[in-house]
Amino acid sequence: MRIVSGMRPTGKLHLGHYFGVIKNWIKLQQEHETFFFIADWHALTTSYKNTKDLQNHIRDVMIDWIALGLDPENGTLFIQSKVKEHAELHLIFSMITPKSWLEWNPTYKDIKYNLLKLNEVELQFRGGLRDTVRQFINMIPYRVEDFERFEEHLLEDLSSTFISALFEGEIEPELLKKLNVSKRDFYETDTYGFLGYPVLQAADILIYKGQGVPVGEDQLPHIELTREIARRFNYLYGEVFPEPEALLTETPKILGIDGRKMSKSYNNAIFFADTKEEVETKVMKMFTDPQKLRKNDPGRPNICPVFSYHKLFNSNPEGIQQIENDCRSGKLGCVDCKKTMLSFLEDFLEPVRDKRNEIMKNIKSVESIFIEGSISARNVALETMEEVRKAVNLK
Ligand code: TRP
């Protein structure tokens, strides 16, 4: 089976990426023909305003992929934008894709919803500020002409500053929580390109005639759309594309150090680029059972993030059982429990860290893996495009 999948370059990878995606990709590499790419064009759909770190992010992903064990000998690793034909196929697909298919796309609807939410937050922000602004104006010792308008202007200025700070991700996490929003909610994504996000994704997959697409559940609507686009193309112009299927990966959801889902935007992630000391600090800060206040209080391992790491990183089932028992009975305190866990975690992280450092000494060689990969991916893409152009009578 031919497998295709991509990852947007959002920066350094963390444990969540490994257990959610990369581990499975490595396995697939051994069993199938695979095409894995860094979806830099897709990154632009949400982060077009801030591209200054794009190349750094791509580089970080390249380093982490190789350090974690993706193997250019076993499959094709490349960069989306280095194969311009994705864009050509995206264009052709955009001609045959009804707009309604995209507008009904749940991801798109989510973002639309977020735009509404943005208005709500702005109103909330203004409401909260109004009194303060009024007090401030009252302090001005002379009479401000057209008082009402001045107040409005000031509020408008402040809230637009606030909103751009939201967009730039400069608002304190605490405040975001209070407002019940996350940074992700506030990308300015009411664009043509964002609407077409899944069309580009369909091109990514179909240009390699991908049959299997390993993705998370959130991506299922995109794969369904890919199938619909393939069907429509085949119906209009003759059979060119297979209908790919999603390969849902069953992955343990890895928790962040605060017990929520691990995510860069929650600031709770353990990165492969973290130093040993950074990892230690994070582990020692990890949340545990909030009812276990003192060392010898009995704990509940089933709700403790630290215990979930024991299960992931300790390969000895009896050792895990021991930890569980000693936590429940109150024999084991959280500090000691964390220290034990840290050593298992480090057994896993250290070799990756060493490999990362090794790679970074010779960054050119990683770059050339991806350049070579892009050339071989392109050869396959060019063949498909020949067929496509012919089918559409473009030549
Ligand atoms: N949309 C995917 C994500 O955010 C990334 C992606 C882009 C992708 N193109 C793809 C995944 C093609 C699978 C196949 O995770």
Coordinates of C-alpha atoms and ligand atoms in Angstrom, one line a residue:
M1 CA 0.0 0.0 0.0
R2 CA 1.2 3.5 -0.7
I3 CA 1.1 5.7 2.3
V4 CA 1.1 9.5 2.3
S5 CA 1.0 11.9 5.3
G6 CA 2.2 15.4 6.2
M7 CA 2.9 17.5 9.3
R8 CA 2.7 21.2 9.6
P9 CA 6.0 22.8 10.8
T10 CA 4.9 24.5 14.0
G11 CA 8.3 24.2 15.8
K12 CA 10.1 21.7 17.8
L13 CA 8.5 18.3 18.4
H14 CA 7.4 17.0 21.8
L15 CA 6.4 13.7 23.3
G16 CA 2.9 14.1 21.9
H17 CA 4.2 14.2 18.3
Y18 CA 6.2 11.0 18.9
F19 CA 3.4 8.9 20.4
G20 CA 0.7 10.4 18.3
V21 CA 2.3 10.4 14.9
I22 CA 6.0 9.6 14.4
K23 CA 6.1 6.2 16.2
N24 CA 3.4 5.0 13.8
W25 CA 5.1 6.5 10.8
I26 CA 8.3 4.6 11.6
K27 CA 6.3 1.4 11.7
L28 CA 4.6 2.2 8.4
Q29 CA 8.0 2.9 6.8
Q30 CA 9.0 -0.6 7.5
E31 CA 5.9 -2.2 6.0
H32 CA 4.9 0.1 3.1
E33 CA 6.0 2.6 0.5
T34 CA 5.8 5.9 2.3
F35 CA 5.8 9.6 1.5
F36 CA 6.1 11.8 4.5
F37 CA 6.4 15.6 4.1
I38 CA 6.6 18.8 6.0
A39 CA 3.5 20.8 5.0
D40 CA 5.0 24.3 4.9
W41 CA 2.3 25.6 2.6
H42 CA -0.3 24.4 5.0
A43 CA 1.5 26.2 7.8
L44 CA 0.9 29.4 5.8
T45 CA -2.8 29.1 5.9
T46 CA -2.9 29.9 9.5
S47 CA 0.4 31.7 10.1
Y48 CA 0.7 33.8 7.0
K49 CA 1.1 36.9 9.2
N50 CA 4.2 35.6 10.9
T51 CA 6.6 33.8 8.6
K52 CA 9.8 34.9 10.1
D53 CA 10.3 31.6 12.0
L54 CA 9.1 29.4 9.2
Q55 CA 12.5 28.2 8.1
N56 CA 13.6 27.5 11.7
H57 CA 10.4 25.5 12.2
I58 CA 11.1 23.4 9.1
R59 CA 14.6 22.8 10.3
D60 CA 13.5 21.8 13.7
V61 CA 11.0 19.3 12.3
M62 CA 13.7 17.9 10.0
I63 CA 16.1 17.4 12.9
D64 CA 13.5 15.8 15.1
W65 CA 12.2 13.4 12.4
I66 CA 15.6 12.0 11.8
A67 CA 16.6 12.0 15.4
L68 CA 13.5 10.0 16.3
G69 CA 14.2 7.4 13.7
L70 CA 12.4 8.2 10.4
D71 CA 14.7 6.8 7.8
P72 CA 15.3 8.2 4.4
E73 CA 16.5 4.8 3.3
N74 CA 13.1 3.3 4.0
G75 CA 10.8 6.0 2.6
T76 CA 10.6 9.4 1.0
L77 CA 11.0 12.4 3.3
F78 CA 10.5 15.8 1.7
I79 CA 9.2 19.3 1.9
Q80 CA 5.8 20.1 0.3
S81 CA 6.8 23.5 -1.2
K82 CA 9.7 21.9 -3.0
V83 CA 7.3 19.9 -5.1
K84 CA 5.5 22.7 -6.9
E85 CA 3.2 20.3 -8.7
H86 CA 1.1 20.1 -5.4
A87 CA 0.1 23.6 -6.2
E88 CA -0.7 22.8 -9.8
L89 CA -3.0 19.9 -8.8
H90 CA -4.5 22.1 -6.0
L91 CA -5.4 24.6 -8.7
I92 CA -7.1 22.0 -10.9
F93 CA -8.9 20.5 -8.0
S94 CA -10.1 24.0 -7.0
M95 CA -11.9 24.2 -10.3
I96 CA -14.0 21.0 -9.6
T97 CA -14.6 21.4 -5.9
P98 CA -18.0 22.9 -5.0
K99 CA -17.7 25.6 -2.5
S100 CA -20.4 24.1 -0.4
W101 CA -18.2 21.0 0.3
L102 CA -15.6 23.3 1.9
E103 CA -18.0 25.5 3.7
W104 CA -19.5 22.5 5.4
N105 CA -16.1 21.3 6.4
P106 CA -16.1 21.1 10.3
T107 CA -12.7 22.6 10.6
Y108 CA -13.7 25.6 8.6
K109 CA -16.9 25.9 10.6
D110 CA -14.9 25.8 13.8
I111 CA -12.9 28.8 12.6
K112 CA -15.9 30.7 11.5
Y113 CA -17.3 30.1 15.0
N114 CA -14.0 31.4 16.4
L115 CA -14.4 34.6 14.5
L116 CA -17.8 35.0 16.2
K117 CA -16.1 34.2 19.5
L118 CA -13.6 36.9 18.7
N119 CA -16.3 39.5 18.6
E120 CA -17.7 38.2 21.8
V121 CA -14.3 38.5 23.5
E122 CA -13.9 42.0 22.2
L123 CA -17.2 43.0 23.6
Q124 CA -16.3 41.4 26.9
F125 CA -13.0 43.2 27.0
R126 CA -14.6 46.5 26.2
G127 CA -17.3 46.0 28.8
G128 CA -14.7 45.3 31.4
L129 CA -12.7 48.4 30.5
R130 CA -15.4 50.9 30.2
D131 CA -15.5 51.9 33.9
T132 CA -11.8 52.3 34.1
V133 CA -11.7 54.4 31.0
R134 CA -14.5 56.6 32.4
Q135 CA -12.6 57.0 35.6
F136 CA -9.6 58.0 33.7
I137 CA -11.4 60.5 31.7
N138 CA -13.0 62.0 34.8
M139 CA -9.5 62.6 36.2
I140 CA -8.6 64.9 33.3
P141 CA -8.8 68.3 34.9
Y142 CA -10.3 70.1 31.9
R143 CA -13.4 69.4 30.0
V144 CA -12.9 67.0 27.1
E145 CA -15.0 68.0 24.2
D146 CA -17.2 65.4 22.8
F147 CA -16.6 63.2 25.8
E148 CA -18.6 60.2 24.5
R149 CA -16.6 60.0 21.3
F150 CA -13.3 60.2 23.1
E151 CA -14.4 57.3 25.3
E152 CA -15.4 55.3 22.3
H153 CA -12.1 56.0 20.5
L154 CA -10.1 55.0 23.5
L155 CA -12.0 51.8 24.0
E156 CA -11.6 51.0 20.3
D157 CA -7.9 51.6 20.3
L158 CA -7.4 49.5 23.4
S159 CA -9.4 46.6 22.2
S160 CA -7.8 46.5 18.8
T161 CA -4.4 46.5 20.6
F162 CA -5.7 43.7 22.7
I163 CA -7.0 41.7 19.8
S164 CA -3.7 42.0 17.9
A165 CA -1.9 40.9 21.0
L166 CA -4.3 37.9 21.0
F167 CA -3.4 37.2 17.4
E168 CA 0.3 37.5 18.2
G169 CA 0.0 35.2 21.1
E170 CA 1.1 37.7 23.6
I171 CA -1.6 37.4 26.1
E172 CA -0.9 35.7 29.4
P173 CA -2.2 32.1 29.6
E174 CA -4.1 32.9 32.8
L175 CA -6.1 35.7 31.1
L176 CA -6.8 33.5 28.1
K177 CA -8.2 31.0 30.5
K178 CA -10.4 33.6 32.1
L179 CA -11.7 34.7 28.8
N180 CA -12.3 31.0 27.9
V181 CA -10.3 31.2 24.7
S182 CA -7.1 29.7 23.4
K183 CA -4.5 31.2 21.2
R184 CA -5.4 28.9 18.4
D185 CA -8.9 30.4 18.3
F186 CA -7.5 33.7 17.0
Y187 CA -5.6 33.0 13.9
E188 CA -7.0 35.2 11.2
T189 CA -8.2 32.5 9.0
D190 CA -11.1 33.9 7.1
T191 CA -9.1 33.6 3.8
Y192 CA -9.4 32.0 0.5
G193 CA -6.4 29.9 1.2
F194 CA -7.8 28.6 4.5
L195 CA -11.1 27.7 2.8
G196 CA -9.0 25.7 0.3
Y197 CA -6.9 24.0 3.0
P198 CA -8.5 20.6 2.4
V199 CA -8.2 20.9 -1.3
L200 CA -4.5 21.4 -1.0
Q201 CA -4.4 18.4 1.3
A202 CA -6.3 16.3 -1.3
A203 CA -3.6 17.3 -3.9
D204 CA -0.9 16.3 -1.4
I205 CA -2.3 12.8 -1.1
L206 CA -3.6 12.2 -4.6
I207 CA -0.5 13.5 -6.5
Y208 CA 1.2 10.3 -5.1
K209 CA -1.9 8.2 -5.6
G210 CA -1.8 7.6 -1.9
Q211 CA -4.0 4.7 -0.7
G212 CA -3.5 5.0 3.0
V213 CA -3.3 8.2 5.0
P214 CA -2.3 7.9 8.7
V215 CA -4.0 10.8 10.5
G216 CA -5.6 11.7 13.7
E217 CA -9.4 11.7 14.1
D218 CA -9.6 15.5 13.6
Q219 CA -8.4 15.0 10.0
L220 CA -11.1 12.5 9.0
P221 CA -13.3 15.1 7.3
H222 CA -10.3 16.1 5.2
I223 CA -9.7 12.5 4.0
E224 CA -13.4 12.2 3.2
L225 CA -13.2 15.3 1.1
T226 CA -10.1 13.9 -0.6
R227 CA -12.1 10.8 -1.6
E228 CA -14.9 13.0 -2.9
I229 CA -12.5 15.1 -5.0
A230 CA -10.9 11.9 -6.4
R231 CA -14.3 10.5 -7.3
R232 CA -15.4 13.7 -8.9
F233 CA -12.2 14.0 -10.9
N234 CA -12.5 10.4 -12.1
Y235 CA -16.1 10.9 -13.0
L236 CA -15.4 14.1 -15.0
Y237 CA -12.2 13.1 -16.7
G238 CA -11.7 9.4 -16.4
E239 CA -10.1 7.1 -13.9
V240 CA -6.8 8.6 -12.6
F241 CA -7.0 8.5 -8.8
P242 CA -7.5 5.9 -6.2
E243 CA -9.8 6.7 -3.3
P244 CA -7.5 6.8 -0.3
E245 CA -8.5 5.6 3.1
A246 CA -7.7 7.1 6.5
L247 CA -5.5 5.0 8.7
L248 CA -6.7 5.9 12.2
T249 CA -3.9 5.5 14.6
E250 CA -4.9 4.4 18.1
T251 CA -2.6 6.4 20.2
P252 CA -2.5 6.9 24.0
K253 CA -3.2 10.5 24.5
I254 CA 0.0 11.7 26.2
L255 CA -0.6 14.2 28.9
G256 CA 1.2 17.5 29.4
I257 CA 2.9 18.3 32.7
D258 CA -0.4 19.9 33.9
G259 CA -2.5 16.9 33.1
R260 CA -4.1 18.4 30.0
K261 CA -3.4 17.1 26.5
M262 CA 0.2 17.8 25.6
S263 CA 0.4 20.8 23.4
K264 CA 2.8 23.6 22.6
S265 CA 0.1 26.2 23.0
Y266 CA -0.7 25.0 26.6
N267 CA 2.9 25.4 27.6
N268 CA 2.9 21.9 29.1
A269 CA 5.0 20.0 26.7
I270 CA 8.3 18.1 27.0
F271 CA 10.4 18.7 23.9
F272 CA 13.1 16.5 22.4
A273 CA 15.2 19.7 22.3
D274 CA 14.9 20.2 26.0
T275 CA 18.0 19.7 28.0
K276 CA 18.2 17.2 30.7
E277 CA 17.9 19.9 33.3
E278 CA 14.8 21.4 31.6
V279 CA 13.2 18.0 31.5
E280 CA 14.0 17.5 35.2
T281 CA 12.4 20.9 36.1
K282 CA 9.3 20.1 34.1
V283 CA 8.9 16.6 35.7
M284 CA 9.4 18.0 39.2
K285 CA 6.6 20.5 38.4
M286 CA 4.2 17.9 37.1
F287 CA 0.7 17.8 38.5
T288 CA -0.2 14.8 40.6
D289 CA -3.3 13.7 42.4
P290 CA -4.5 16.9 44.1
Q291 CA -5.7 14.9 47.1
K292 CA -2.3 13.6 47.9
L293 CA -1.1 16.6 49.8
R294 CA 1.5 15.0 52.1
K295 CA 4.1 12.5 51.2
N296 CA 2.3 9.6 53.0
D297 CA -1.3 10.4 51.9
P298 CA -2.7 7.6 49.8
G299 CA -2.8 8.6 46.1
R300 CA -4.9 7.7 43.0
P301 CA -2.5 6.6 40.3
N302 CA -5.3 6.3 37.8
I303 CA -5.8 10.1 37.7
C304 CA -2.1 11.0 38.1
P305 CA -0.2 12.2 35.0
V306 CA 3.1 11.0 36.5
F307 CA 1.7 7.5 36.7
S308 CA 0.6 7.6 33.1
Y309 CA 4.3 8.3 32.3
H310 CA 5.4 5.4 34.4
K311 CA 3.2 3.2 32.2
L312 CA 4.6 4.6 29.0
F313 CA 8.3 4.6 29.9
N314 CA 8.9 1.8 32.4
S315 CA 9.1 -1.4 30.4
N316 CA 8.8 -3.6 33.4
P317 CA 5.2 -4.4 34.3
E318 CA 6.1 -5.4 37.8
G319 CA 7.9 -2.2 38.5
I320 CA 4.8 -0.3 37.3
Q321 CA 2.6 -2.4 39.6
Q322 CA 4.9 -1.7 42.5
I323 CA 4.6 2.1 41.9
E324 CA 0.8 1.8 41.7
N325 CA 0.6 -0.2 45.0
D326 CA 3.0 2.1 46.9
C327 CA 1.2 5.2 45.7
R328 CA -2.2 3.8 46.8
S329 CA -0.9 2.7 50.2
G330 CA 0.8 6.0 50.8
K331 CA 4.2 4.5 51.0
L332 CA 5.5 6.4 48.0
G333 CA 5.7 10.2 48.0
C334 CA 5.3 12.2 44.7
V335 CA 8.8 13.5 44.8
D336 CA 10.4 10.0 44.8
C337 CA 7.8 8.8 42.4
K338 CA 8.8 11.6 40.0
K339 CA 12.5 10.9 40.4
T340 CA 12.0 7.2 39.4
M341 CA 9.8 8.2 36.5
L342 CA 12.4 10.8 35.4
S343 CA 15.1 8.1 35.1
F344 CA 12.9 6.0 32.8
L345 CA 11.9 9.0 30.8
E346 CA 15.5 10.0 30.4
D347 CA 16.4 6.5 29.2
F348 CA 14.1 7.3 26.3
L349 CA 15.0 10.9 25.8
E350 CA 18.7 10.8 26.1
P351 CA 19.5 8.9 23.0
V352 CA 17.2 11.2 21.0
R353 CA 18.9 14.2 22.5
D354 CA 22.3 12.8 21.6
K355 CA 21.3 12.1 18.1
R356 CA 19.8 15.6 17.8
N357 CA 23.1 17.1 18.9
E358 CA 25.0 14.9 16.5
I359 CA 22.7 16.0 13.7
M360 CA 23.0 19.7 14.5
K361 CA 26.7 19.5 14.1
N362 CA 26.1 18.6 10.5
I363 CA 22.9 20.3 9.6
K364 CA 23.7 20.3 5.9
S365 CA 23.4 16.5 5.8
V366 CA 19.9 16.6 7.1
E367 CA 18.9 19.3 4.7
S368 CA 20.3 17.2 1.9
I369 CA 18.1 14.3 3.0
F370 CA 15.1 16.4 2.4
I371 CA 16.3 17.9 -0.8
E372 CA 17.0 14.5 -2.2
G373 CA 13.6 13.3 -0.9
S374 CA 11.9 16.2 -2.6
I375 CA 13.5 15.3 -5.9
S376 CA 12.3 11.7 -5.8
A377 CA 8.9 12.8 -4.6
R378 CA 8.7 15.2 -7.5
N379 CA 9.5 12.5 -10.0
V380 CA 6.4 10.6 -8.9
A381 CA 4.4 13.8 -8.8
L382 CA 5.4 14.7 -12.3
E383 CA 4.2 11.4 -13.6
T384 CA 0.8 11.9 -12.1
M385 CA 0.6 15.4 -13.4
E386 CA 1.3 14.1 -16.9
E387 CA -1.8 11.9 -16.6
V388 CA -3.8 14.7 -15.1
R389 CA -3.0 17.2 -17.8
K390 CA -3.8 14.6 -20.4
A391 CA -7.1 13.7 -18.8
V392 CA -8.2 17.4 -18.5
N393 CA -7.0 18.1 -22.1
L394 CA -4.5 20.6 -21.0
K395 CA -2.1 19.2 -23.5
Ligands
TRP1 N1 -3.7 18.8 7.8 C1 -2.7 17.9 8.4 C2 -2.6 18.3 9.8 O1 -2.8 19.4 10.2 C3 -1.4 18.1 7.7 C4 -1.4 17.6 6.3 C5 -1.2 18.4 5.2 C6 -1.6 16.3 5.8 N2 -1.3 17.7 4.1 C7 -1.6 16.4 4.4 C8 -1.9 15.1 6.5 C9 -1.8 15.2 3.6 C10 -2.1 14.0 5.7 C11 -2.0 14.1 4.3 O2 -2.3 17.4 10.6

